[in-house]
Tab-separated table of C-alpha atoms and ligand atoms in Angstrom:
chain	number	residue	atom	x	y	z
R	288	MET	CA	-20.083	113.786	-58.568
R	289	LYS	CA	-16.534	115.356	-59.397
R	290	ARG	CA	-16.329	118.572	-60.657
R	291	VAL	CA	-14.135	119.165	-63.663
R	292	ILE	CA	-12.649	121.999	-65.820
R	293	LEU	CA	-11.949	120.940	-69.555
R	294	VAL	CA	-9.037	122.387	-71.413
R	295	GLN	CA	-8.359	122.045	-74.897
R	296	ARG	CA	-4.918	123.283	-76.871
R	297	ASN	CA	-6.307	123.765	-80.180
R	298	CYS	CA	-4.283	122.700	-82.985
R	299	LEU	CA	-2.804	125.568	-85.509
R	300	THR	CA	-3.829	123.142	-88.593
R	301	ASN	CA	-7.393	122.528	-87.220
R	302	GLY	CA	-10.283	124.403	-88.684
R	303	GLU	CA	-12.531	126.106	-86.066
R	304	SER	CA	-15.213	123.813	-86.563
R	305	LYS	CA	-13.267	120.598	-85.701
R	306	ASN	CA	-11.941	122.516	-82.292
R	307	ILE	CA	-15.248	122.989	-81.561
R	308	ARG	CA	-16.495	119.455	-82.193
R	309	GLN	CA	-13.659	118.269	-80.307
R	310	LEU	CA	-14.550	120.211	-77.340
R	311	ILE	CA	-18.055	119.076	-77.409
R	312	GLU	CA	-17.125	115.397	-77.910
R	313	LEU	CA	-14.837	115.832	-74.552
R	314	GLN	CA	-17.790	117.357	-72.480
R	315	ASP	CA	-20.096	114.513	-73.921
R	316	LEU	CA	-17.516	112.063	-72.671
R	317	ALA	CA	-17.015	113.620	-69.356
R	318	ILE	CA	-20.498	113.873	-68.945
R	319	SER	CA	-21.375	110.151	-69.699
R	320	ALA	CA	-18.461	109.519	-67.088
R	321	ASN	CA	-20.443	111.275	-64.382
R	322	TYR	CA	-18.568	114.280	-64.241
R	323	THR	CA	-19.987	117.680	-63.882
R	324	VAL	CA	-18.237	120.146	-66.195
R	325	VAL	CA	-17.854	123.419	-64.320
R	326	GLY	CA	-15.697	125.323	-66.628
R	327	ASP	CA	-13.577	125.244	-69.795
R	328	VAL	CA	-10.580	126.709	-71.163
R	329	THR	CA	-8.921	126.690	-74.765
R	330	GLN	CA	-5.742	128.323	-76.261
R	331	THR	CA	-4.439	128.082	-79.832
R	332	ARG	CA	-0.731	127.417	-79.638
R	333	ARG	CA	1.896	124.767	-80.434
R	334	PRO	CA	2.255	122.322	-77.746
R	335	ASP	CA	4.394	123.404	-75.024
R	336	ARG	CA	6.622	120.660	-74.048
R	337	LYS	CA	6.338	121.022	-70.108
R	338	TYR	CA	2.735	122.057	-70.008
R	339	GLN	CA	0.868	121.337	-73.241
R	340	ILE	CA	-0.835	124.785	-72.973
R	341	GLY	CA	1.455	127.990	-72.009
R	342	ARG	CA	2.630	128.312	-68.761
R	343	GLY	CA	0.843	131.487	-68.035
R	344	LYS	CA	-2.371	129.846	-69.135
R	345	VAL	CA	-1.734	126.922	-66.470
R	346	GLU	CA	-1.535	129.725	-63.833
R	347	GLU	CA	-4.948	130.891	-64.798
R	348	LEU	CA	-6.151	127.455	-64.675
R	349	ALA	CA	-5.142	127.146	-60.978
R	350	LEU	CA	-7.130	130.474	-60.396
R	351	MET	CA	-10.098	128.608	-61.979
R	352	VAL	CA	-9.725	125.632	-60.071
R	353	ILE	CA	-10.123	127.482	-57.011
R	354	GLU	CA	-13.001	129.917	-57.851
R	355	LEU	CA	-15.097	127.162	-59.412
R	356	GLY	CA	-14.224	124.566	-56.898
R	357	ALA	CA	-13.031	121.907	-59.299
R	358	ASP	CA	-11.729	118.522	-58.164
R	359	GLY	CA	-9.782	117.978	-61.358
R	360	ILE	CA	-8.905	118.907	-64.891
R	361	ILE	CA	-9.450	117.226	-68.195
R	362	PHE	CA	-7.428	117.811	-71.149
R	363	SER	CA	-8.251	117.006	-74.508
R	364	ASN	CA	-4.989	116.744	-75.811
R	365	GLN	CA	-2.948	113.700	-74.991
R	366	LEU	CA	-0.331	114.583	-71.963
R	367	SER	CA	2.907	113.222	-71.052
R	368	ALA	CA	3.791	111.990	-67.827
R	369	THR	CA	5.849	115.530	-67.179
R	370	GLN	CA	2.872	117.362	-68.426
R	371	ILE	CA	0.388	115.659	-65.957
R	372	TYR	CA	2.892	116.267	-63.238
R	373	ASN	CA	3.588	119.902	-63.887
R	374	ILE	CA	0.004	120.788	-64.518
R	375	SER	CA	-1.060	118.930	-61.306
R	376	GLU	CA	1.594	120.498	-59.192
R	377	THR	CA	0.374	123.979	-60.350
R	378	CYS	CA	-3.296	123.667	-60.200
R	379	LYS	CA	-3.206	121.378	-57.031
R	380	CYS	CA	-5.691	118.795	-58.372
R	381	GLU	CA	-6.050	115.747	-60.243
R	382	VAL	CA	-5.235	116.067	-64.062
R	383	ILE	CA	-6.147	113.246	-66.558
R	384	ASP	CA	-6.437	113.248	-70.455
R	385	LYS	CA	-9.198	112.480	-72.997
R	386	PHE	CA	-7.445	108.753	-73.305
R	387	GLN	CA	-7.706	108.184	-69.428
R	388	LEU	CA	-11.327	109.453	-69.532
R	389	ILE	CA	-12.290	107.193	-72.378
R	390	LEU	CA	-10.606	104.373	-70.419
R	391	GLU	CA	-12.590	105.267	-67.549
R	392	ILE	CA	-15.811	104.962	-69.428
R	393	PHE	CA	-14.670	101.622	-71.382
R	394	ALA	CA	-13.731	100.187	-67.867
R	395	GLU	CA	-17.459	100.955	-66.562
R	396	ARG	CA	-19.452	99.365	-69.641
R	397	ALA	CA	-17.124	96.339	-69.640
R	398	THR	CA	-19.611	93.769	-68.883
R	399	THR	CA	-17.966	90.633	-70.096
R	400	LYS	CA	-14.631	89.174	-68.684
R	401	ARG	CA	-13.132	89.430	-72.004
R	402	ALA	CA	-14.365	93.398	-72.390
R	403	LYS	CA	-12.652	93.876	-69.030
R	404	LEU	CA	-9.304	92.361	-69.813
R	405	GLN	CA	-9.331	94.361	-73.036
R	406	VAL	CA	-9.784	97.454	-71.344
R	407	GLU	CA	-7.299	96.498	-68.611
R	408	LEU	CA	-4.890	96.064	-71.687
R	409	ALA	CA	-5.384	99.344	-73.311
R	410	LYS	CA	-4.715	101.034	-69.665
R	411	PHE	CA	-1.545	99.464	-69.213
R	412	GLN	CA	-0.602	99.994	-72.924
R	413	TYR	CA	-1.564	103.602	-72.323
R	414	GLU	CA	0.878	103.600	-69.055
R	415	LEU	CA	3.940	101.727	-70.330
R	416	PRO	CA	5.300	104.476	-72.642
R	417	LYS	CA	4.919	106.756	-69.508
R	418	ALA	CA	6.498	104.323	-66.922
R	419	LYS	CA	10.146	105.415	-67.061
R	420	ALA	CA	9.183	109.239	-66.509
R	421	ILE	CA	6.814	108.554	-64.068
R	422	VAL	CA	9.168	106.770	-61.684
R	423	SER	CA	11.967	109.448	-62.288
R	424	LEU	CA	9.203	112.100	-61.442
R	425	LEU	CA	8.313	110.487	-58.499
R	426	LYS	CA	11.719	109.969	-57.070
R	427	LYS	CA	12.467	113.649	-57.553
R	428	GLU	CA	9.677	114.426	-55.227
R	429	GLU	CA	7.939	112.266	-52.773
R	430	ARG	CA	4.380	112.044	-54.552
R	431	PRO	CA	2.534	109.272	-53.361
R	432	GLY	CA	-0.874	108.782	-55.073
R	433	PHE	CA	0.147	110.218	-58.271
R	434	MET	CA	-1.576	108.738	-61.685
R	435	GLY	CA	-3.133	106.081	-59.056
R	436	LEU	CA	0.529	104.737	-57.874
R	437	GLY	CA	0.544	103.935	-54.077
R	438	SER	CA	3.981	103.009	-53.979
R	439	TYR	CA	6.520	102.621	-56.721
R	440	GLU	CA	9.893	101.202	-57.921
R	441	ASP	CA	12.393	100.937	-60.469
R	442	SER	CA	10.562	97.582	-61.431
R	443	TYR	CA	7.276	99.670	-62.334
R	444	GLU	CA	7.844	99.235	-66.000
R	445	GLN	CA	8.995	95.755	-65.780
R	446	ASP	CA	5.924	95.042	-63.763
R	447	LEU	CA	3.527	96.942	-66.335
R	448	LYS	CA	5.201	94.673	-69.160
R	449	SER	CA	4.584	91.261	-67.379
R	450	ARG	CA	1.041	92.197	-66.616
R	451	ILE	CA	0.515	92.882	-70.442
R	452	SER	CA	1.859	89.536	-71.385
R	453	ARG	CA	-0.305	87.994	-68.689
R	454	ILE	CA	-3.448	89.626	-69.864
R	455	LYS	CA	-2.758	88.870	-73.453
R	456	LYS	CA	-2.372	85.071	-72.454
R	457	GLU	CA	-5.585	85.269	-70.734
R	458	LEU	CA	-7.391	86.968	-73.416
R	459	ALA	CA	-6.177	84.110	-75.806
R	460	SER	CA	-8.018	81.561	-73.519
R	461	VAL	CA	-11.246	83.547	-72.846
R	462	GLN	CA	-14.421	82.333	-74.746
R	463	LYS	CA	-16.750	84.770	-76.554
R	464	ASP	CA	-19.483	84.773	-74.412
R	465	ASN	CA	-22.058	86.848	-76.807
R	466	GLU	CA	-24.068	83.805	-77.715
R	467	SER	CA	-25.246	82.525	-74.462
R	468	ARG	CA	-26.252	86.347	-73.486
R	469	ARG	CA	-28.063	86.461	-76.548
R	470	ILE	CA	-30.105	83.266	-75.886
R	471	LYS	CA	-30.913	84.020	-72.314
R	472	ARG	CA	-32.612	87.496	-73.308
R	473	HIS	CA	-34.287	85.974	-76.462
R	474	GLU	CA	-35.736	83.183	-74.019
R	475	HIS	CA	-37.797	86.054	-72.467
R	476	GLY	CA	-39.161	86.874	-75.616
R	477	PHE	CA	-37.156	90.237	-76.012
R	478	SER	CA	-35.553	91.507	-79.021
R	479	ILE	CA	-32.479	93.689	-78.886
R	480	VAL	CA	-32.136	97.024	-80.147
R	481	ALA	CA	-28.780	98.828	-80.022
R	482	LEU	CA	-27.953	102.649	-80.416
R	483	ALA	CA	-24.862	103.170	-82.562
R	484	GLY	CA	-23.150	106.387	-83.727
R	485	TYR	CA	-20.701	109.015	-82.783
R	486	THR	CA	-20.128	110.987	-79.544
R	487	SER	CA	-22.624	113.864	-79.499
R	488	ALA	CA	-24.906	112.308	-82.289
R	489	GLY	CA	-28.033	112.236	-79.749
R	490	LYS	CA	-27.955	108.504	-78.742
R	491	SER	CA	-28.502	109.064	-74.931
R	492	THR	CA	-31.105	111.864	-75.426
R	493	LEU	CA	-33.195	109.694	-78.006
R	494	PHE	CA	-32.628	106.702	-75.829
R	495	ASN	CA	-33.923	108.629	-72.775
R	496	ALA	CA	-37.027	110.240	-74.648
R	497	LEU	CA	-38.012	106.696	-76.070
R	498	VAL	CA	-37.782	105.181	-72.426
R	499	ASP	CA	-39.704	108.059	-70.728
R	500	GLU	CA	-42.565	107.870	-73.648
R	501	ASP	CA	-42.939	104.167	-72.981
R	502	VAL	CA	-45.484	102.959	-70.174
R	503	HIS	CA	-43.642	100.767	-67.690
R	504	VAL	CA	-42.488	97.184	-69.067
R	505	ALA	CA	-40.990	94.497	-66.572
R	506	ASP	CA	-37.558	95.520	-66.193
R	507	MET	CA	-37.493	93.206	-63.434
R	508	LEU	CA	-36.618	90.235	-65.233
R	509	PHE	CA	-33.130	91.576	-65.797
R	510	THR	CA	-31.848	92.658	-62.649
R	511	THR	CA	-28.201	92.503	-64.020
R	512	LEU	CA	-29.232	95.226	-66.679
R	513	LEU	CA	-26.777	98.135	-67.194
R	514	PRO	CA	-28.103	101.617	-66.375
R	515	THR	CA	-27.754	101.809	-70.053
R	516	THR	CA	-30.466	99.201	-71.073
R	517	ARG	CA	-34.116	99.451	-70.633
R	518	ALA	CA	-37.016	97.456	-71.626
R	519	LEU	CA	-39.422	98.765	-74.108
R	520	ASN	CA	-42.853	98.145	-75.530
R	521	ILE	CA	-42.929	98.707	-79.466
R	522	ARG	CA	-46.512	97.587	-80.802
R	523	GLY	CA	-46.785	94.979	-78.338
R	524	ARG	CA	-43.345	93.487	-78.907
R	525	ARG	CA	-40.571	93.470	-76.149
R	526	VAL	CA	-37.380	95.305	-76.936
R	527	LEU	CA	-34.574	95.690	-74.702
R	528	LEU	CA	-32.937	99.205	-75.922
R	529	THR	CA	-29.373	99.829	-75.161
R	530	ASP	CA	-27.351	103.067	-75.260
R	531	THR	CA	-23.844	102.670	-76.042
R	532	VAL	CA	-20.616	105.121	-75.633
R	533	GLY	CA	-20.503	105.157	-79.499
R	534	PHE	CA	-17.746	105.890	-81.651
R	535	ILE	CA	-14.825	108.430	-80.835
R	536	GLU	CA	-13.195	110.700	-83.229
R	537	ASP	CA	-9.717	109.913	-83.974
R	538	LEU	CA	-9.369	106.856	-81.545
R	539	PRO	CA	-5.777	105.869	-81.163
R	540	HIS	CA	-4.947	102.240	-82.465
R	541	TRP	CA	-4.220	100.808	-79.036
R	542	MET	CA	-7.815	101.445	-77.954
R	543	ILE	CA	-9.424	99.895	-80.743
R	544	ASP	CA	-9.765	96.384	-79.010
R	545	ALA	CA	-11.014	97.808	-75.892
R	546	PHE	CA	-13.305	100.165	-77.922
R	547	ARG	CA	-14.692	97.170	-79.759
R	548	SER	CA	-15.403	95.248	-76.740
R	549	THR	CA	-17.612	98.095	-75.524
R	550	LEU	CA	-19.677	97.620	-78.407
R	551	ASN	CA	-20.678	94.057	-77.475
R	552	GLU	CA	-24.141	95.122	-77.189
R	553	ILE	CA	-24.310	96.200	-80.638
R	554	PHE	CA	-22.849	93.017	-81.843
R	555	LEU	CA	-25.575	91.086	-79.966
R	556	ALA	CA	-28.282	93.379	-81.274
R	557	ASP	CA	-31.223	92.162	-83.403
R	558	VAL	CA	-31.752	95.653	-84.936
R	559	ILE	CA	-29.252	98.570	-84.914
R	560	LEU	CA	-30.167	102.195	-84.823
R	561	LEU	CA	-27.384	104.180	-86.378
R	562	VAL	CA	-27.689	107.713	-85.108
R	563	VAL	CA	-26.186	110.742	-87.082
R	564	ASP	CA	-26.635	114.234	-86.275
R	565	ALA	CA	-28.443	115.806	-89.311
R	566	SER	CA	-27.578	119.670	-88.056
R	567	GLU	CA	-24.088	118.813	-89.180
R	568	SER	CA	-22.480	119.700	-92.465
R	569	PRO	CA	-23.013	117.332	-95.256
R	570	ASP	CA	-19.491	116.115	-95.543
R	571	ILE	CA	-18.892	115.394	-91.631
R	572	MET	CA	-22.362	113.402	-91.914
R	573	ARG	CA	-21.211	111.423	-94.822
R	574	LYS	CA	-17.994	110.843	-93.390
R	575	LYS	CA	-19.119	109.711	-90.030
R	576	LEU	CA	-21.681	107.322	-91.624
R	577	ASP	CA	-19.075	105.817	-93.781
R	578	THR	CA	-16.618	105.293	-90.794
R	579	SER	CA	-19.416	103.688	-88.958
R	580	TYR	CA	-20.480	101.153	-91.438
R	581	ASN	CA	-16.917	100.117	-91.807
R	582	THR	CA	-16.582	99.729	-87.981
R	583	LEU	CA	-19.459	97.791	-87.795
R	584	TRP	CA	-19.767	95.732	-91.105
R	585	GLU	CA	-17.290	92.527	-90.310
R	586	GLN	CA	-19.549	91.858	-87.186
R	587	ILE	CA	-22.779	92.515	-87.892
R	588	LYS	CA	-23.566	90.796	-91.238
R	589	GLY	CA	-27.250	90.371	-91.868
R	590	VAL	CA	-28.413	92.447	-88.752
R	591	PRO	CA	-30.724	95.201	-90.064
R	592	ILE	CA	-29.584	98.981	-89.543
R	593	ILE	CA	-31.915	101.779	-89.417
R	594	THR	CA	-30.168	105.065	-89.923
R	595	VAL	CA	-31.740	107.944	-87.397
R	596	LEU	CA	-31.059	111.472	-88.561
R	597	SER	CA	-31.355	113.275	-85.339
R	598	LYS	CA	-31.679	116.947	-84.012
R	599	ILE	CA	-33.944	117.721	-87.173
R	600	ASP	CA	-35.510	120.492	-84.951
R	601	ARG	CA	-32.282	122.299	-85.742
R	602	ILE	CA	-32.725	122.386	-89.556
R	603	THR	CA	-35.239	123.400	-92.087
R	604	GLY	CA	-37.461	120.743	-93.893
R	605	ASP	CA	-35.360	121.757	-97.051
R	606	GLU	CA	-32.178	121.079	-95.413
R	607	LEU	CA	-33.273	117.806	-94.084
R	608	LYS	CA	-34.321	116.754	-97.926
R	609	GLU	CA	-30.893	117.723	-98.947
R	610	GLN	CA	-29.005	115.606	-96.121
R	611	LEU	CA	-31.089	112.643	-96.954
R	612	GLU	CA	-29.970	113.223	-100.776
R	613	ASN	CA	-26.581	113.692	-99.434
R	614	VAL	CA	-26.123	110.677	-97.724
R	615	GLY	CA	-28.498	108.424	-100.009
R	616	TYR	CA	-26.779	104.990	-100.349
R	617	LEU	CA	-24.954	105.277	-97.037
R	618	ALA	CA	-28.235	105.560	-95.103
R	619	PRO	CA	-30.441	102.189	-95.169
R	620	ASN	CA	-33.962	102.653	-93.741
R	621	PRO	CA	-33.621	106.246	-92.923
R	622	VAL	CA	-36.027	108.196	-90.483
R	623	ALA	CA	-35.648	111.632	-89.118
R	624	VAL	CA	-36.159	112.447	-85.576
R	625	SER	CA	-36.023	115.061	-82.942
R	626	ALA	CA	-35.689	113.569	-79.389
R	627	LYS	CA	-36.353	117.228	-78.389
R	628	ASN	CA	-39.819	117.344	-79.143
R	629	GLY	CA	-40.401	113.630	-80.346
R	630	TRP	CA	-40.822	114.214	-83.988
R	631	GLY	CA	-40.562	111.060	-86.026
R	632	PHE	CA	-40.748	108.820	-82.967
R	633	ALA	CA	-43.989	107.161	-84.321
R	634	GLU	CA	-42.128	106.632	-87.845
R	635	LEU	CA	-39.058	105.314	-85.780
R	636	LYS	CA	-41.177	102.855	-84.059
R	637	THR	CA	-43.002	101.443	-87.030
R	638	GLU	CA	-39.522	101.037	-88.662
R	639	ILE	CA	-38.182	99.322	-85.482
R	640	TYR	CA	-41.263	97.106	-85.590
R	641	GLY	CA	-40.938	96.121	-89.180
R	642	GLN	CA	-37.128	95.320	-88.646
R	643	LEU	CA	-37.395	92.949	-85.654
R	644	PRO	CA	-37.015	89.254	-86.052
R	645	LYS	CA	-40.387	88.152	-87.589
R	646	TRP	CA	-42.858	86.556	-85.454
R	647	LYS	CA	-45.596	84.123	-86.513
R	648	ARG	CA	-49.344	84.183	-85.413
R	649	ASP	CA	-51.004	81.067	-84.214
R	650	THR	CA	-54.063	79.616	-82.136
R	651	VAL	CA	-53.765	76.974	-79.617
R	652	SER	CA	-56.332	75.202	-77.458
R	653	LEU	CA	-55.316	74.434	-73.730
R	654	PRO	CA	-57.329	72.736	-71.084
R	655	MET	CA	-59.328	74.765	-68.871
R	656	SER	CA	-57.115	73.914	-65.511
R	657	GLU	CA	-54.366	75.580	-63.391
R	658	TYR	CA	-52.158	74.018	-66.044
R	659	GLY	CA	-53.798	75.475	-69.040
R	660	MET	CA	-53.742	79.129	-67.081
R	661	SER	CA	-49.975	78.648	-66.500
R	662	ILE	CA	-49.444	78.374	-70.189
R	663	VAL	CA	-51.693	81.272	-70.912
R	664	SER	CA	-49.282	83.428	-68.473
R	665	TRP	CA	-46.092	81.865	-70.318
R	666	LEU	CA	-47.580	82.649	-73.789
R	667	PHE	CA	-48.150	86.351	-72.331
R	668	ASN	CA	-44.803	86.473	-71.077
R	669	GLU	CA	-43.051	85.179	-74.248
R	670	GLY	CA	-45.165	86.495	-77.003
R	671	ILE	CA	-48.056	88.741	-77.982
R	672	VAL	CA	-51.621	87.355	-76.909
R	673	HIS	CA	-54.244	88.997	-79.133
R	674	SER	CA	-57.290	87.248	-77.709
R	675	ILE	CA	-58.206	84.656	-75.263
R	676	ASN	CA	-61.629	82.708	-75.454
R	677	TYR	CA	-62.596	80.762	-72.464
R	678	LYS	CA	-64.987	78.169	-73.546
R	679	ASP	CA	-64.782	74.499	-72.490
R	680	ARG	CA	-61.210	74.880	-73.297
R	681	ILE	CA	-59.218	77.932	-73.389
R	682	ILE	CA	-58.345	79.272	-77.028
R	683	VAL	CA	-55.484	81.524	-77.065
R	684	ASP	CA	-54.606	83.764	-80.228
R	685	PHE	CA	-51.311	84.668	-80.249
R	686	GLU	CA	-47.857	85.853	-81.686
R	687	ALA	CA	-44.409	84.657	-80.860
R	688	ARG	CA	-41.381	83.395	-82.332
R	689	ASP	CA	-41.058	80.353	-84.054
R	690	GLU	CA	-39.701	78.038	-81.112
R	691	ILE	CA	-42.616	79.156	-78.794
R	692	ILE	CA	-45.374	78.512	-81.356
R	693	LEU	CA	-43.607	75.115	-81.946
R	694	LYS	CA	-43.557	74.247	-77.946
R	695	ALA	CA	-47.230	75.484	-77.786
R	696	GLY	CA	-48.134	72.929	-80.284
R	697	ILE	CA	-46.668	70.085	-78.369
R	698	ILE	CA	-48.265	71.295	-75.481
R	699	GLU	CA	-51.392	71.239	-77.004
R	700	LYS	CA	-51.241	67.648	-78.574
R	701	LYS	CA	-50.047	66.220	-74.918
R	702	ARG	CA	-53.414	67.386	-73.184
Q	173	GDP	N1	-31.894	120.536	-80.574
Q	173	GDP	C1	-31.475	119.159	-80.300
Q	173	GDP	N2	-30.327	118.913	-79.436
Q	173	GDP	C2	-30.311	117.580	-79.310
Q	173	GDP	C3	-31.012	116.626	-79.901
Q	173	GDP	N3	-30.672	115.395	-79.494
Q	173	GDP	C4	-29.644	115.559	-78.610
Q	173	GDP	N4	-29.308	116.863	-78.665
Q	173	GDP	C5	-28.049	117.637	-77.957
Q	173	GDP	O1	-26.925	116.842	-78.569
Q	173	GDP	C6	-25.744	116.929	-77.620
Q	173	GDP	C7	-25.435	115.432	-77.503
Q	173	GDP	O2	-26.363	114.504	-77.136
Q	173	GDP	P1	-26.523	113.196	-76.720
Q	173	GDP	O3	-27.653	112.383	-76.447
Q	173	GDP	O4	-25.567	113.419	-75.203
Q	173	GDP	O5	-25.304	112.534	-77.673
Q	173	GDP	P2	-24.640	111.087	-77.488
Q	173	GDP	O6	-23.158	111.411	-77.209
Q	173	GDP	O7	-24.677	110.436	-78.931
Q	173	GDP	O8	-25.338	110.338	-76.288
Q	173	GDP	C8	-26.430	117.375	-76.081
Q	173	GDP	O9	-26.168	118.636	-75.735
Q	173	GDP	C9	-27.989	117.226	-76.481
Q	173	GDP	O10	-29.002	118.010	-75.794
Q	173	GDP	C10	-32.373	116.892	-80.409
Q	173	GDP	O11	-32.837	116.176	-80.724
Q	173	GDP	N5	-32.452	118.288	-80.768
Q	174	MG	MG1	-24.190	109.121	-74.957
């Protein structure tokens, strides 16, 4: 795991709380990209053309890199090619900015062909304005490997442009592949529950706490599952819980499509858990909820949303009441939880259970034979079996989605 130092030039016009939030967001992003954060540096000043932060600060940073044994530096501010070059020259390690970091995360999370293309497109679009500067910097001094470029030539910019147009063409012809995956998972009697919300809202902590609490459910059915998806059992219903990168503050427009493609799992979901940090100020919480709905709305019509107010161990009961009143109409089905100590988990599960696609209850009578037993095990896989009575026939009282009830009825009539 790479050890990194985080650096942020604080904007003179940003308030202190926004600066702190941005640094925490950067840290969460670094962690979700599997970096180990070994230190951080901030400086409040106007941007320096050559180094982004002050030259003296960069020299301090170079010492820190040695002392802390860091392999890389991640900047919170967007860097120009010149800045990346100069800082990495001084600090003798890899330097990236938040946007490259986000692209790394998106690339890792992109599961469909379409998503992969969109992430690649964003990457090239990020590099394009830098292309000219990179080539001239590289010419100045032999630097193979800089910014992932093995070799280079004047046509680098041209090459990027043609790659961009090729990807755009390919994207136009790639099918949307959501439906088939949704059907496949539903065939196994699973419903999909996705965690949405801003970075640092507490999604991953909640994901882990819910998964840890659960007794093991067969994950094996889905060997292709991402590490961010786990099978859960909620009152007998099988659920695939999916963690997501989540929303990122002030995302530049050229990243929006790539970002949306990583939300694929959210758009596939049967229920969305929209997580908001209840310990943030009422203004910020409302703003984040508002933006979240705007981002989701178009594509999730009809999908129920549960608003999860997280980290309630950090606030008092009165403050929680205030937050609930404050977000009011913006927060459908609110549930307050603390992933730290498990508060509200029972309520959350009840709420999830209540919002899952409805299943019906039925009884089926099957022959007492190997064939009948195979149908019983099929019902165990696809639904919830409430009771089995073995007489001259096997009587199964079960609950499942419509399709299964229909199939079971046909099987019953056949035999
Ligand atoms: N006190 C407290 N802190 C929490 C809770 N849930 C998450 N956090 C902290 O909030 C930060 C962000 O959490 P994380 O789950 O990574 O957020 P994500 O970016 O939405 O996945 C971490 O430092 C967590 O330790 C909680 O229930 N209580
Ligand atoms: Mg996370």
